[in-house]
mmCIF file with all atom_site columns, C-alpha atoms in Angstrom:
data_model
loop_
_atom_site.group_PDB
_atom_site.id
_atom_site.type_symbol
_atom_site.label_atom_id
_atom_site.label_alt_id
_atom_site.label_comp_id
_atom_site.label_asym_id
_atom_site.label_entity_id
_atom_site.label_seq_id
_atom_site.pdbx_PDB_ins_code
_atom_site.Cartn_x
_atom_site.Cartn_y
_atom_site.Cartn_z
_atom_site.occupancy
_atom_site.B_iso_or_equiv
_atom_site.pdbx_formal_charge
_atom_site.auth_seq_id
_atom_site.auth_comp_id
_atom_site.auth_asym_id
_atom_site.auth_atom_id
_atom_site.pdbx_PDB_model_num
ATOM 1   C CA . MET T 1 1   ? -6.685  12.764  -38.413 1.00 84.00 ? 1   MET T CA 1
ATOM 2   C CA . GLU T 1 2   ? -4.864  15.836  -37.131 1.00 94.00 ? 2   GLU T CA 1
ATOM 3   C CA . LEU T 1 3   ? -1.569  15.058  -35.425 1.00 96.00 ? 3   LEU T CA 1
ATOM 4   C CA . ASN T 1 4   ? -1.639  16.528  -31.938 1.00 97.00 ? 4   ASN T CA 1
ATOM 5   C CA . LEU T 1 5   ? -0.946  15.281  -28.405 1.00 97.00 ? 5   LEU T CA 1
ATOM 6   C CA . SER T 1 6   ? -4.543  14.266  -27.639 1.00 97.00 ? 6   SER T CA 1
ATOM 7   C CA . HIS T 1 7   ? -5.077  12.389  -30.898 1.00 97.00 ? 7   HIS T CA 1
ATOM 8   C CA . LEU T 1 8   ? -1.699  10.660  -30.679 1.00 98.00 ? 8   LEU T CA 1
ATOM 9   C CA . HIS T 1 9   ? -2.386  9.600   -27.094 1.00 98.00 ? 9   HIS T CA 1
ATOM 10  C CA . HIS T 1 10  ? -5.848  8.338   -28.095 1.00 97.00 ? 10  HIS T CA 1
ATOM 11  C CA . ILE T 1 11  ? -4.480  6.191   -30.925 1.00 97.00 ? 11  ILE T CA 1
ATOM 12  C CA . LEU T 1 12  ? -1.808  4.699   -28.666 1.00 98.00 ? 12  LEU T CA 1
ATOM 13  C CA . ILE T 1 13  ? -4.231  3.861   -25.845 1.00 98.00 ? 13  ILE T CA 1
ATOM 14  C CA . LYS T 1 14  ? -6.905  2.529   -28.220 1.00 97.00 ? 14  LYS T CA 1
ATOM 15  C CA . GLU T 1 15  ? -4.409  0.270   -29.998 1.00 97.00 ? 15  GLU T CA 1
ATOM 16  C CA . ILE T 1 16  ? -2.922  -1.157  -26.812 1.00 97.00 ? 16  ILE T CA 1
ATOM 17  C CA . VAL T 1 17  ? -6.404  -1.887  -25.455 1.00 97.00 ? 17  VAL T CA 1
ATOM 18  C CA . GLN T 1 18  ? -7.367  -3.653  -28.680 1.00 96.00 ? 18  GLN T CA 1
ATOM 19  C CA . ASN T 1 19  ? -4.066  -5.366  -29.515 1.00 96.00 ? 19  ASN T CA 1
ATOM 20  C CA . SER T 1 20  ? -1.919  -5.351  -26.325 1.00 95.00 ? 20  SER T CA 1
ATOM 21  C CA . HIS T 1 21  ? 0.758   -3.339  -28.141 1.00 96.00 ? 21  HIS T CA 1
ATOM 22  C CA . VAL T 1 22  ? 1.109   0.129   -29.651 1.00 97.00 ? 22  VAL T CA 1
ATOM 23  C CA . PRO T 1 23  ? 1.796   1.107   -33.263 1.00 97.00 ? 23  PRO T CA 1
ATOM 24  C CA . THR T 1 24  ? 5.404   1.639   -34.271 1.00 98.00 ? 24  THR T CA 1
ATOM 25  C CA . ILE T 1 25  ? 6.633   5.010   -35.484 1.00 98.00 ? 25  ILE T CA 1
ATOM 26  C CA . ALA T 1 26  ? 6.299   3.689   -39.043 1.00 98.00 ? 26  ALA T CA 1
ATOM 27  C CA . ASN T 1 27  ? 2.695   2.609   -38.391 1.00 98.00 ? 27  ASN T CA 1
ATOM 28  C CA . LEU T 1 28  ? 1.867   5.982   -36.818 1.00 98.00 ? 28  LEU T CA 1
ATOM 29  C CA . SER T 1 29  ? 3.322   7.721   -39.854 1.00 97.00 ? 29  SER T CA 1
ATOM 30  C CA . THR T 1 30  ? 0.808   5.816   -41.996 1.00 97.00 ? 30  THR T CA 1
ATOM 31  C CA . ILE T 1 31  ? -2.116  6.428   -39.617 1.00 96.00 ? 31  ILE T CA 1
ATOM 32  C CA . PHE T 1 32  ? -1.550  10.188  -39.474 1.00 97.00 ? 32  PHE T CA 1
ATOM 33  C CA . GLN T 1 33  ? -0.168  10.548  -43.003 1.00 97.00 ? 33  GLN T CA 1
ATOM 34  C CA . ARG T 1 34  ? 2.826   12.438  -41.646 1.00 97.00 ? 34  ARG T CA 1
ATOM 35  C CA . SER T 1 35  ? 6.559   11.905  -41.877 1.00 97.00 ? 35  SER T CA 1
ATOM 36  C CA . LYS T 1 36  ? 8.390   9.761   -39.346 1.00 97.00 ? 36  LYS T CA 1
ATOM 37  C CA . GLU T 1 37  ? 10.203  12.920  -38.234 1.00 98.00 ? 37  GLU T CA 1
ATOM 38  C CA . ASP T 1 38  ? 6.880   14.603  -37.454 1.00 98.00 ? 38  ASP T CA 1
ATOM 39  C CA . ILE T 1 39  ? 5.716   11.543  -35.511 1.00 98.00 ? 39  ILE T CA 1
ATOM 40  C CA . ILE T 1 40  ? 8.944   11.384  -33.494 1.00 98.00 ? 40  ILE T CA 1
ATOM 41  C CA . GLN T 1 41  ? 8.698   15.069  -32.651 1.00 98.00 ? 41  GLN T CA 1
ATOM 42  C CA . CYS T 1 42  ? 5.081   14.661  -31.517 1.00 98.00 ? 42  CYS T CA 1
ATOM 43  C CA . LEU T 1 43  ? 6.039   11.624  -29.424 1.00 98.00 ? 43  LEU T CA 1
ATOM 44  C CA . LYS T 1 44  ? 8.819   13.641  -27.800 1.00 98.00 ? 44  LYS T CA 1
ATOM 45  C CA . ASP T 1 45  ? 6.368   16.456  -27.123 1.00 97.00 ? 45  ASP T CA 1
ATOM 46  C CA . LEU T 1 46  ? 3.981   13.926  -25.576 1.00 97.00 ? 46  LEU T CA 1
ATOM 47  C CA . GLU T 1 47  ? 6.819   12.631  -23.408 1.00 97.00 ? 47  GLU T CA 1
ATOM 48  C CA . GLU T 1 48  ? 7.630   16.178  -22.281 1.00 95.00 ? 48  GLU T CA 1
ATOM 49  C CA . TYR T 1 49  ? 3.922   16.486  -21.417 1.00 95.00 ? 49  TYR T CA 1
ATOM 50  C CA . HIS T 1 50  ? 4.308   13.294  -19.302 1.00 95.00 ? 50  HIS T CA 1
ATOM 51  C CA . GLY T 1 51  ? 1.939   11.384  -21.571 1.00 96.00 ? 51  GLY T CA 1
ATOM 52  C CA . VAL T 1 52  ? 4.392   8.631   -22.538 1.00 97.00 ? 52  VAL T CA 1
ATOM 53  C CA . VAL T 1 53  ? 7.880   7.343   -21.797 1.00 98.00 ? 53  VAL T CA 1
ATOM 54  C CA . LEU T 1 54  ? 9.960   6.606   -24.896 1.00 98.00 ? 54  LEU T CA 1
ATOM 55  C CA . HIS T 1 55  ? 12.850  4.229   -25.474 1.00 97.00 ? 55  HIS T CA 1
ATOM 56  C CA . PRO T 1 56  ? 15.915  6.519   -25.258 1.00 94.00 ? 56  PRO T CA 1
ATOM 57  C CA . LYS T 1 57  ? 17.612  5.236   -28.420 1.00 94.00 ? 57  LYS T CA 1
ATOM 58  C CA . THR T 1 58  ? 14.642  4.721   -30.749 1.00 96.00 ? 58  THR T CA 1
ATOM 59  C CA . SER T 1 59  ? 11.796  7.019   -29.576 1.00 97.00 ? 59  SER T CA 1
ATOM 60  C CA . GLU T 1 60  ? 9.404   4.063   -29.769 1.00 98.00 ? 60  GLU T CA 1
ATOM 61  C CA . VAL T 1 61  ? 6.823   3.957   -26.948 1.00 98.00 ? 61  VAL T CA 1
ATOM 62  C CA . TRP T 1 62  ? 7.982   2.150   -23.797 1.00 98.00 ? 62  TRP T CA 1
ATOM 63  C CA . ILE T 1 63  ? 5.274   3.219   -21.322 1.00 98.00 ? 63  ILE T CA 1
ATOM 64  C CA . ILE T 1 64  ? 1.914   4.896   -21.738 1.00 98.00 ? 64  ILE T CA 1
ATOM 65  C CA . HIS T 1 65  ? 0.237   4.988   -18.360 1.00 97.00 ? 65  HIS T CA 1
ATOM 66  C CA . PRO T 1 66  ? -1.373  2.879   -17.124 1.00 98.00 ? 66  PRO T CA 1
ATOM 67  C CA . PHE T 1 67  ? 0.211   0.381   -19.553 1.00 98.00 ? 67  PHE T CA 1
ATOM 68  C CA . SER T 1 68  ? 3.783   -0.861  -19.820 1.00 98.00 ? 68  SER T CA 1
ATOM 69  C CA . LEU T 1 69  ? 5.117   -2.312  -23.083 1.00 98.00 ? 69  LEU T CA 1
ATOM 70  C CA . SER T 1 70  ? 7.716   -4.387  -21.217 1.00 97.00 ? 70  SER T CA 1
ATOM 71  C CA . PRO T 1 71  ? 7.330   -6.945  -18.405 1.00 98.00 ? 71  PRO T CA 1
ATOM 72  C CA . THR T 1 72  ? 6.483   -5.773  -14.886 1.00 98.00 ? 72  THR T CA 1
ATOM 73  C CA . ASN T 1 73  ? 5.234   -7.302  -11.629 1.00 98.00 ? 73  ASN T CA 1
ATOM 74  C CA . PHE T 1 74  ? 1.594   -6.650  -12.622 1.00 98.00 ? 74  PHE T CA 1
ATOM 75  C CA . TRP T 1 75  ? -0.178  -8.838  -15.187 1.00 98.00 ? 75  TRP T CA 1
ATOM 76  C CA . VAL T 1 76  ? -3.702  -7.728  -16.060 1.00 98.00 ? 76  VAL T CA 1
ATOM 77  C CA . GLU T 1 77  ? -6.174  -9.979  -17.881 1.00 98.00 ? 77  GLU T CA 1
ATOM 78  C CA . SER T 1 78  ? -9.735  -9.649  -19.134 1.00 97.00 ? 78  SER T CA 1
ATOM 79  C CA . SER T 1 79  ? -11.810 -11.394 -21.767 1.00 96.00 ? 79  SER T CA 1
ATOM 80  C CA . GLN T 1 80  ? -10.503 -8.743  -24.195 1.00 94.00 ? 80  GLN T CA 1
ATOM 81  C CA . GLY T 1 81  ? -6.766  -9.246  -23.714 1.00 97.00 ? 81  GLY T CA 1
ATOM 82  C CA . GLN T 1 82  ? -3.717  -9.175  -21.452 1.00 98.00 ? 82  GLN T CA 1
ATOM 83  C CA . TRP T 1 83  ? -1.419  -6.307  -20.485 1.00 98.00 ? 83  TRP T CA 1
ATOM 84  C CA . TRP T 1 84  ? 1.390   -5.293  -18.136 1.00 98.00 ? 84  TRP T CA 1
ATOM 85  C CA . GLY T 1 85  ? 0.616   -2.565  -15.624 1.00 98.00 ? 85  GLY T CA 1
ATOM 86  C CA . ASN T 1 86  ? 3.460   -0.371  -14.414 1.00 98.00 ? 86  ASN T CA 1
ATOM 87  C CA . CYS T 1 87  ? 2.515   -0.572  -10.742 1.00 98.00 ? 87  CYS T CA 1
ATOM 88  C CA . ALA T 1 88  ? -0.335  -1.344  -8.349  1.00 98.00 ? 88  ALA T CA 1
ATOM 89  C CA . TRP T 1 89  ? -2.026  1.981   -9.109  1.00 98.00 ? 89  TRP T CA 1
ATOM 90  C CA . CYS T 1 90  ? -1.612  1.508   -12.877 1.00 98.00 ? 90  CYS T CA 1
ATOM 91  C CA . SER T 1 91  ? -2.904  -2.070  -12.851 1.00 98.00 ? 91  SER T CA 1
ATOM 92  C CA . LEU T 1 92  ? -6.076  -0.863  -11.146 1.00 98.00 ? 92  LEU T CA 1
ATOM 93  C CA . GLY T 1 93  ? -6.111  1.951   -13.699 1.00 97.00 ? 93  GLY T CA 1
ATOM 94  C CA . ILE T 1 94  ? -6.134  -0.589  -16.535 1.00 98.00 ? 94  ILE T CA 1
ATOM 95  C CA . ALA T 1 95  ? -9.112  -2.327  -14.934 1.00 97.00 ? 95  ALA T CA 1
ATOM 96  C CA . ALA T 1 96  ? -10.854 1.033   -14.567 1.00 96.00 ? 96  ALA T CA 1
ATOM 97  C CA . LEU T 1 97  ? -10.118 2.042   -18.151 1.00 95.00 ? 97  LEU T CA 1
ATOM 98  C CA . LEU T 1 98  ? -11.348 -1.294  -19.530 1.00 94.00 ? 98  LEU T CA 1
ATOM 99  C CA . ASN T 1 99  ? -14.532 -1.168  -17.425 1.00 92.00 ? 99  ASN T CA 1
ATOM 100 C CA . GLN T 1 100 ? -14.904 -4.944  -17.550 1.00 94.00 ? 100 GLN T CA 1
ATOM 101 C CA . ASP T 1 101 ? -14.223 -7.946  -15.312 1.00 97.00 ? 101 ASP T CA 1
ATOM 102 C CA . THR T 1 102 ? -10.466 -8.107  -14.778 1.00 97.00 ? 102 THR T CA 1
ATOM 103 C CA . THR T 1 103 ? -7.884  -10.180 -12.920 1.00 98.00 ? 103 THR T CA 1
ATOM 104 C CA . ILE T 1 104 ? -4.580  -8.724  -11.711 1.00 98.00 ? 104 ILE T CA 1
ATOM 105 C CA . THR T 1 105 ? -1.769  -11.147 -10.901 1.00 98.00 ? 105 THR T CA 1
ATOM 106 C CA . THR T 1 106 ? 1.129   -9.775  -8.858  1.00 98.00 ? 106 THR T CA 1
ATOM 107 C CA . THR T 1 107 ? 3.412   -10.637 -5.935  1.00 98.00 ? 107 THR T CA 1
ATOM 108 C CA . LEU T 1 108 ? 3.532   -9.042  -2.513  1.00 98.00 ? 108 LEU T CA 1
ATOM 109 C CA . GLY T 1 109 ? 6.263   -6.409  -2.447  1.00 98.00 ? 109 GLY T CA 1
ATOM 110 C CA . GLY T 1 110 ? 7.554   -7.631  -5.809  1.00 97.00 ? 110 GLY T CA 1
ATOM 111 C CA . GLU T 1 111 ? 8.873   -10.743 -4.064  1.00 97.00 ? 111 GLU T CA 1
ATOM 112 C CA . SER T 1 112 ? 7.826   -14.406 -4.028  1.00 96.00 ? 112 SER T CA 1
ATOM 113 C CA . LYS T 1 113 ? 4.230   -14.684 -2.762  1.00 96.00 ? 113 LYS T CA 1
ATOM 114 C CA . GLN T 1 114 ? 1.811   -14.457 -5.688  1.00 97.00 ? 114 GLN T CA 1
ATOM 115 C CA . ILE T 1 115 ? -1.696  -13.095 -5.274  1.00 97.00 ? 115 ILE T CA 1
ATOM 116 C CA . LYS T 1 116 ? -4.650  -12.414 -7.563  1.00 96.00 ? 116 LYS T CA 1
ATOM 117 C CA . ILE T 1 117 ? -6.962  -9.424  -7.369  1.00 97.00 ? 117 ILE T CA 1
ATOM 118 C CA . HIS T 1 118 ? -10.295 -9.596  -9.139  1.00 97.00 ? 118 HIS T CA 1
ATOM 119 C CA . ILE T 1 119 ? -12.542 -6.820  -10.397 1.00 97.00 ? 119 ILE T CA 1
ATOM 120 C CA . LYS T 1 120 ? -16.071 -8.092  -11.030 1.00 96.00 ? 120 LYS T CA 1
ATOM 121 C CA . ASP T 1 121 ? -19.032 -5.881  -11.930 1.00 95.00 ? 121 ASP T CA 1
ATOM 122 C CA . GLY T 1 122 ? -16.974 -2.869  -10.871 1.00 93.00 ? 122 GLY T CA 1
ATOM 123 C CA . GLN T 1 123 ? -16.244 -4.300  -7.420  1.00 95.00 ? 123 GLN T CA 1
ATOM 124 C CA . LEU T 1 124 ? -12.786 -5.214  -6.142  1.00 96.00 ? 124 LEU T CA 1
ATOM 125 C CA . ILE T 1 125 ? -12.504 -8.749  -4.765  1.00 92.00 ? 125 ILE T CA 1
ATOM 126 C CA . ALA T 1 126 ? -9.441  -9.957  -2.842  1.00 83.00 ? 126 ALA T CA 1
ATOM 127 C CA . ASN T 1 127 ? -8.938  -13.000 -0.609  1.00 82.00 ? 127 ASN T CA 1
ATOM 128 C CA . GLU T 1 128 ? -7.208  -10.946 2.095   1.00 89.00 ? 128 GLU T CA 1
ATOM 129 C CA . ARG T 1 129 ? -6.849  -7.366  3.227   1.00 96.00 ? 129 ARG T CA 1
ATOM 130 C CA . LEU T 1 130 ? -4.444  -5.542  0.923   1.00 98.00 ? 130 LEU T CA 1
ATOM 131 C CA . PHE T 1 131 ? -2.650  -2.217  0.912   1.00 98.00 ? 131 PHE T CA 1
ATOM 132 C CA . ILE T 1 132 ? -0.604  -0.228  -1.597  1.00 98.00 ? 132 ILE T CA 1
ATOM 133 C CA . HIS T 1 133 ? 2.592   1.520   -0.554  1.00 98.00 ? 133 HIS T CA 1
ATOM 134 C CA . PHE T 1 134 ? 3.572   4.827   -2.204  1.00 98.00 ? 134 PHE T CA 1
ATOM 135 C CA . PRO T 1 135 ? 7.230   5.554   -1.284  1.00 98.00 ? 135 PRO T CA 1
ATOM 136 C CA . ILE T 1 136 ? 8.013   8.332   -3.789  1.00 98.00 ? 136 ILE T CA 1
ATOM 137 C CA . PRO T 1 137 ? 6.602   11.853  -3.313  1.00 98.00 ? 137 PRO T CA 1
ATOM 138 C CA . MET T 1 138 ? 4.274   12.721  -6.177  1.00 97.00 ? 138 MET T CA 1
ATOM 139 C CA . ARG T 1 139 ? 6.149   15.989  -6.712  1.00 95.00 ? 139 ARG T CA 1
ATOM 140 C CA . ASN T 1 140 ? 9.183   13.852  -7.631  1.00 96.00 ? 140 ASN T CA 1
ATOM 141 C CA . ALA T 1 141 ? 7.314   11.101  -9.473  1.00 96.00 ? 141 ALA T CA 1
ATOM 142 C CA . TRP T 1 142 ? 8.509   12.103  -12.941 1.00 94.00 ? 142 TRP T CA 1
ATOM 143 C CA . ASP T 1 143 ? 12.163  12.518  -11.931 1.00 95.00 ? 143 ASP T CA 1
ATOM 144 C CA . ASN T 1 144 ? 12.456  8.773   -12.680 1.00 96.00 ? 144 ASN T CA 1
ATOM 145 C CA . VAL T 1 145 ? 8.927   7.549   -13.344 1.00 97.00 ? 145 VAL T CA 1
ATOM 146 C CA . VAL T 1 146 ? 10.020  3.983   -14.136 1.00 97.00 ? 146 VAL T CA 1
ATOM 147 C CA . PHE T 1 147 ? 11.517  3.656   -10.640 1.00 97.00 ? 147 PHE T CA 1
ATOM 148 C CA . THR T 1 148 ? 8.553   5.491   -9.098  1.00 98.00 ? 148 THR T CA 1
ATOM 149 C CA . CYS T 1 149 ? 6.176   2.936   -10.567 1.00 98.00 ? 149 CYS T CA 1
ATOM 150 C CA . SER T 1 150 ? 8.386   -0.053  -9.776  1.00 97.00 ? 150 SER T CA 1
ATOM 151 C CA . VAL T 1 151 ? 8.188   0.550   -6.014  1.00 98.00 ? 151 VAL T CA 1
ATOM 152 C CA . MET T 1 152 ? 4.381   1.046   -5.836  1.00 98.00 ? 152 MET T CA 1
ATOM 153 C CA . GLN T 1 153 ? 3.718   -2.480  -4.605  1.00 98.00 ? 153 GLN T CA 1
ATOM 154 C CA . VAL T 1 154 ? 0.996   -4.415  -2.790  1.00 98.00 ? 154 VAL T CA 1
ATOM 155 C CA . PHE T 1 155 ? 1.298   -5.579  0.845   1.00 98.00 ? 155 PHE T CA 1
ATOM 156 C CA . THR T 1 156 ? -0.911  -7.213  3.470   1.00 97.00 ? 156 THR T CA 1
ATOM 157 C CA . SER T 1 157 ? -0.043  -4.962  6.431   1.00 97.00 ? 157 SER T CA 1
ATOM 158 C CA . GLU T 1 158 ? 1.885   -1.897  7.552   1.00 97.00 ? 158 GLU T CA 1
ATOM 159 C CA . SER T 1 159 ? 4.366   -4.100  9.412   1.00 98.00 ? 159 SER T CA 1
ATOM 160 C CA . GLU T 1 160 ? 5.069   -5.903  6.136   1.00 98.00 ? 160 GLU T CA 1
ATOM 161 C CA . VAL T 1 161 ? 5.772   -2.519  4.524   1.00 98.00 ? 161 VAL T CA 1
ATOM 162 C CA . ASP T 1 162 ? 8.092   -1.586  7.422   1.00 98.00 ? 162 ASP T CA 1
ATOM 163 C CA . ASN T 1 163 ? 10.041  -4.815  7.049   1.00 98.00 ? 163 ASN T CA 1
ATOM 164 C CA . TRP T 1 164 ? 10.257  -4.416  3.260   1.00 98.00 ? 164 TRP T CA 1
ATOM 165 C CA . CYS T 1 165 ? 11.489  -0.822  3.527   1.00 98.00 ? 165 CYS T CA 1
ATOM 166 C CA . GLN T 1 166 ? 14.163  -1.801  6.042   1.00 98.00 ? 166 GLN T CA 1
ATOM 167 C CA . ARG T 1 167 ? 15.405  -4.749  3.969   1.00 97.00 ? 167 ARG T CA 1
ATOM 168 C CA . HIS T 1 168 ? 15.522  -2.784  0.710   1.00 97.00 ? 168 HIS T CA 1
ATOM 169 C CA . GLN T 1 169 ? 16.564  0.577   2.195   1.00 98.00 ? 169 GLN T CA 1
ATOM 170 C CA . ILE T 1 170 ? 13.595  2.360   0.621   1.00 97.00 ? 170 ILE T CA 1
ATOM 171 C CA . LEU T 1 171 ? 12.001  5.167   2.603   1.00 97.00 ? 171 LEU T CA 1
ATOM 172 C CA . LYS T 1 172 ? 8.526   4.496   3.913   1.00 98.00 ? 172 LYS T CA 1
ATOM 173 C CA . GLY T 1 173 ? 5.818   6.606   2.310   1.00 98.00 ? 173 GLY T CA 1
ATOM 174 C CA . ASP T 1 174 ? 2.030   6.513   2.373   1.00 98.00 ? 174 ASP T CA 1
ATOM 175 C CA . ILE T 1 175 ? -0.004  3.318   2.791   1.00 98.00 ? 175 ILE T CA 1
ATOM 176 C CA . GLN T 1 176 ? -3.501  3.153   1.354   1.00 98.00 ? 176 GLN T CA 1
ATOM 177 C CA . SER T 1 177 ? -6.124  0.433   1.279   1.00 98.00 ? 177 SER T CA 1
ATOM 178 C CA . ILE T 1 178 ? -6.431  -1.157  -2.130  1.00 98.00 ? 178 ILE T CA 1
ATOM 179 C CA . GLU T 1 179 ? -10.164 -0.389  -2.090  1.00 97.00 ? 179 GLU T CA 1
ATOM 180 C CA . ASN T 1 180 ? -9.488  3.353   -1.815  1.00 98.00 ? 180 ASN T CA 1
ATOM 181 C CA . ILE T 1 181 ? -6.935  3.269   -4.630  1.00 98.00 ? 181 ILE T CA 1
ATOM 182 C CA . TRP T 1 182 ? -9.346  1.275   -6.803  1.00 98.00 ? 182 TRP T CA 1
ATOM 183 C CA . ASN T 1 183 ? -11.961 4.008   -6.447  1.00 97.00 ? 183 ASN T CA 1
ATOM 184 C CA . PHE T 1 184 ? -9.284  6.659   -6.961  1.00 98.00 ? 184 PHE T CA 1
ATOM 185 C CA . ALA T 1 185 ? -7.978  4.916   -10.110 1.00 98.00 ? 185 ALA T CA 1
ATOM 186 C CA . ARG T 1 186 ? -11.479 4.857   -11.584 1.00 97.00 ? 186 ARG T CA 1
ATOM 187 C CA . VAL T 1 187 ? -11.539 8.642   -11.492 1.00 97.00 ? 187 VAL T CA 1
ATOM 188 C CA . TRP T 1 188 ? -7.871  9.207   -12.338 1.00 97.00 ? 188 TRP T CA 1
ATOM 189 C CA . TYR T 1 189 ? -7.893  7.059   -15.477 1.00 96.00 ? 189 TYR T CA 1
ATOM 190 C CA . GLY T 1 190 ? -11.523 7.680   -16.352 1.00 88.00 ? 190 GLY T CA 1
ATOM 191 C CA . ASN T 1 191 ? -10.741 9.962   -19.327 1.00 89.00 ? 191 ASN T CA 1
ATOM 192 C CA . HIS T 1 192 ? -7.773  8.104   -20.786 1.00 93.00 ? 192 HIS T CA 1
ATOM 193 C CA . LEU T 1 193 ? -9.669  6.702   -23.765 1.00 92.00 ? 193 LEU T CA 1
ATOM 194 C CA . ASN T 1 194 ? -11.111 10.113  -24.589 1.00 93.00 ? 194 ASN T CA 1
ATOM 195 C CA . GLN T 1 195 ? -10.061 11.422  -28.002 1.00 92.00 ? 195 GLN T CA 1
ATOM 196 C CA . ASN T 1 196 ? -9.693  14.870  -26.415 1.00 92.00 ? 196 ASN T CA 1
ATOM 197 C CA . TRP T 1 197 ? -7.687  13.580  -23.449 1.00 95.00 ? 197 TRP T CA 1
ATOM 198 C CA . ALA T 1 198 ? -5.527  16.047  -21.526 1.00 94.00 ? 198 ALA T CA 1
ATOM 199 C CA . LYS T 1 199 ? -3.338  15.573  -18.468 1.00 94.00 ? 199 LYS T CA 1
ATOM 200 C CA . TRP T 1 200 ? -4.812  16.680  -15.169 1.00 95.00 ? 200 TRP T CA 1
ATOM 201 C CA . THR T 1 201 ? -3.673  20.132  -14.121 1.00 92.00 ? 201 THR T CA 1
ATOM 202 C CA . ASN T 1 202 ? -1.901  20.257  -10.772 1.00 91.00 ? 202 ASN T CA 1
ATOM 203 C CA . GLU T 1 203 ? -4.992  21.881  -9.271  1.00 92.00 ? 203 GLU T CA 1
ATOM 204 C CA . GLN T 1 204 ? -7.256  19.154  -10.683 1.00 94.00 ? 204 GLN T CA 1
ATOM 205 C CA . ALA T 1 205 ? -4.868  16.487  -9.385  1.00 95.00 ? 205 ALA T CA 1
ATOM 206 C CA . LYS T 1 206 ? -4.862  18.034  -5.913  1.00 95.00 ? 206 LYS T CA 1
ATOM 207 C CA . SER T 1 207 ? -8.650  18.107  -5.926  1.00 95.00 ? 207 SER T CA 1
ATOM 208 C CA . ILE T 1 208 ? -8.824  14.408  -6.864  1.00 97.00 ? 208 ILE T CA 1
ATOM 209 C CA . PHE T 1 209 ? -6.268  13.538  -4.160  1.00 98.00 ? 209 PHE T CA 1
ATOM 210 C CA . ALA T 1 210 ? -8.406  15.367  -1.604  1.00 97.00 ? 210 ALA T CA 1
ATOM 211 C CA . GLU T 1 211 ? -11.574 13.593  -2.789  1.00 98.00 ? 211 GLU T CA 1
ATOM 212 C CA . PHE T 1 212 ? -10.015 10.262  -1.772  1.00 98.00 ? 212 PHE T CA 1
ATOM 213 C CA . ASN T 1 213 ? -8.412  11.585  1.414   1.00 98.00 ? 213 ASN T CA 1
ATOM 214 C CA . LEU T 1 214 ? -4.878  11.315  0.028   1.00 98.00 ? 214 LEU T CA 1
ATOM 215 C CA . THR T 1 215 ? -3.495  13.835  2.486   1.00 97.00 ? 215 THR T CA 1
ATOM 216 C CA . HIS T 1 216 ? -0.076  12.384  3.381   1.00 97.00 ? 216 HIS T CA 1
ATOM 217 C CA . ASP T 1 217 ? 2.881   14.595  2.432   1.00 97.00 ? 217 ASP T CA 1
ATOM 218 C CA . ILE T 1 218 ? 3.661   12.047  -0.328  1.00 98.00 ? 218 ILE T CA 1
ATOM 219 C CA . TRP T 1 219 ? 0.702   13.470  -2.265  1.00 98.00 ? 219 TRP T CA 1
ATOM 220 C CA . ARG T 1 220 ? 1.692   17.134  -1.940  1.00 96.00 ? 220 ARG T CA 1
ATOM 221 C CA . ILE T 1 221 ? 2.406   18.758  -5.312  1.00 94.00 ? 221 ILE T CA 1
ATOM 222 C CA . PRO T 1 222 ? 3.277   22.397  -6.033  1.00 86.00 ? 222 PRO T CA 1
ATOM 223 C CA . GLN T 1 223 ? 0.745   25.058  -6.937  1.00 79.00 ? 223 GLN T CA 1
ATOM 224 C CA . THR T 1 224 ? 1.774   25.724  -10.516 1.00 74.00 ? 224 THR T CA 1
ATOM 225 C CA . ASN T 1 225 ? 0.128   25.969  -13.930 1.00 73.00 ? 225 ASN T CA 1
ATOM 226 C CA . SER T 1 226 ? 1.793   22.720  -15.003 1.00 73.00 ? 226 SER T CA 1
ATOM 227 C CA . ARG T 1 227 ? 0.075   19.364  -15.456 1.00 79.00 ? 227 ARG T CA 1
ATOM 228 C CA . PHE T 1 228 ? 0.682   16.287  -13.340 1.00 80.00 ? 228 PHE T CA 1
#
């Protein structure tokens, strides 16, 4: 298989779906029949492309959205396996990517009250009304994407978000119903298992945001030729 960003991304996503972990650099070297140096360079190029986040000291994969390779507040389970999602959006993205019945276990605001969110036959099922809070502007999301994801949490009301923001001194951003973000995630992560995957262009991303009425300033990204 040719070593390029799309093929590398495809192998990583396919392996984590099947095995709940990604291949090591050594394993990737065997898969692609290329040197470890070539694999590391391609991984770094994929990170620059915002396709992965690498461990700073080893260049092994740490995050490949929507999956995290280290523990988070979002535990996603299906009959096929179990995974960590980086955030509320990502955990719904895992369910969308799997396209099978899924359960997401998390806590409200990353605190003590545990809840479960079920996806059954493509429909989101929750025992109470839920919302997702997006505090970080999307134009700044990749400045520190680990932090960006860590604060995308689930809440039961806007007043709960207000209280949480005041207690943790985190600026209030956009609040969306979990149902809207579920439908959004199905489109956003719909091509992630494609062997010819490519990041959305900024213009494509803006179009998808508009499709789901994501019009708050949080979702404003620049008009450039870059990819989101």
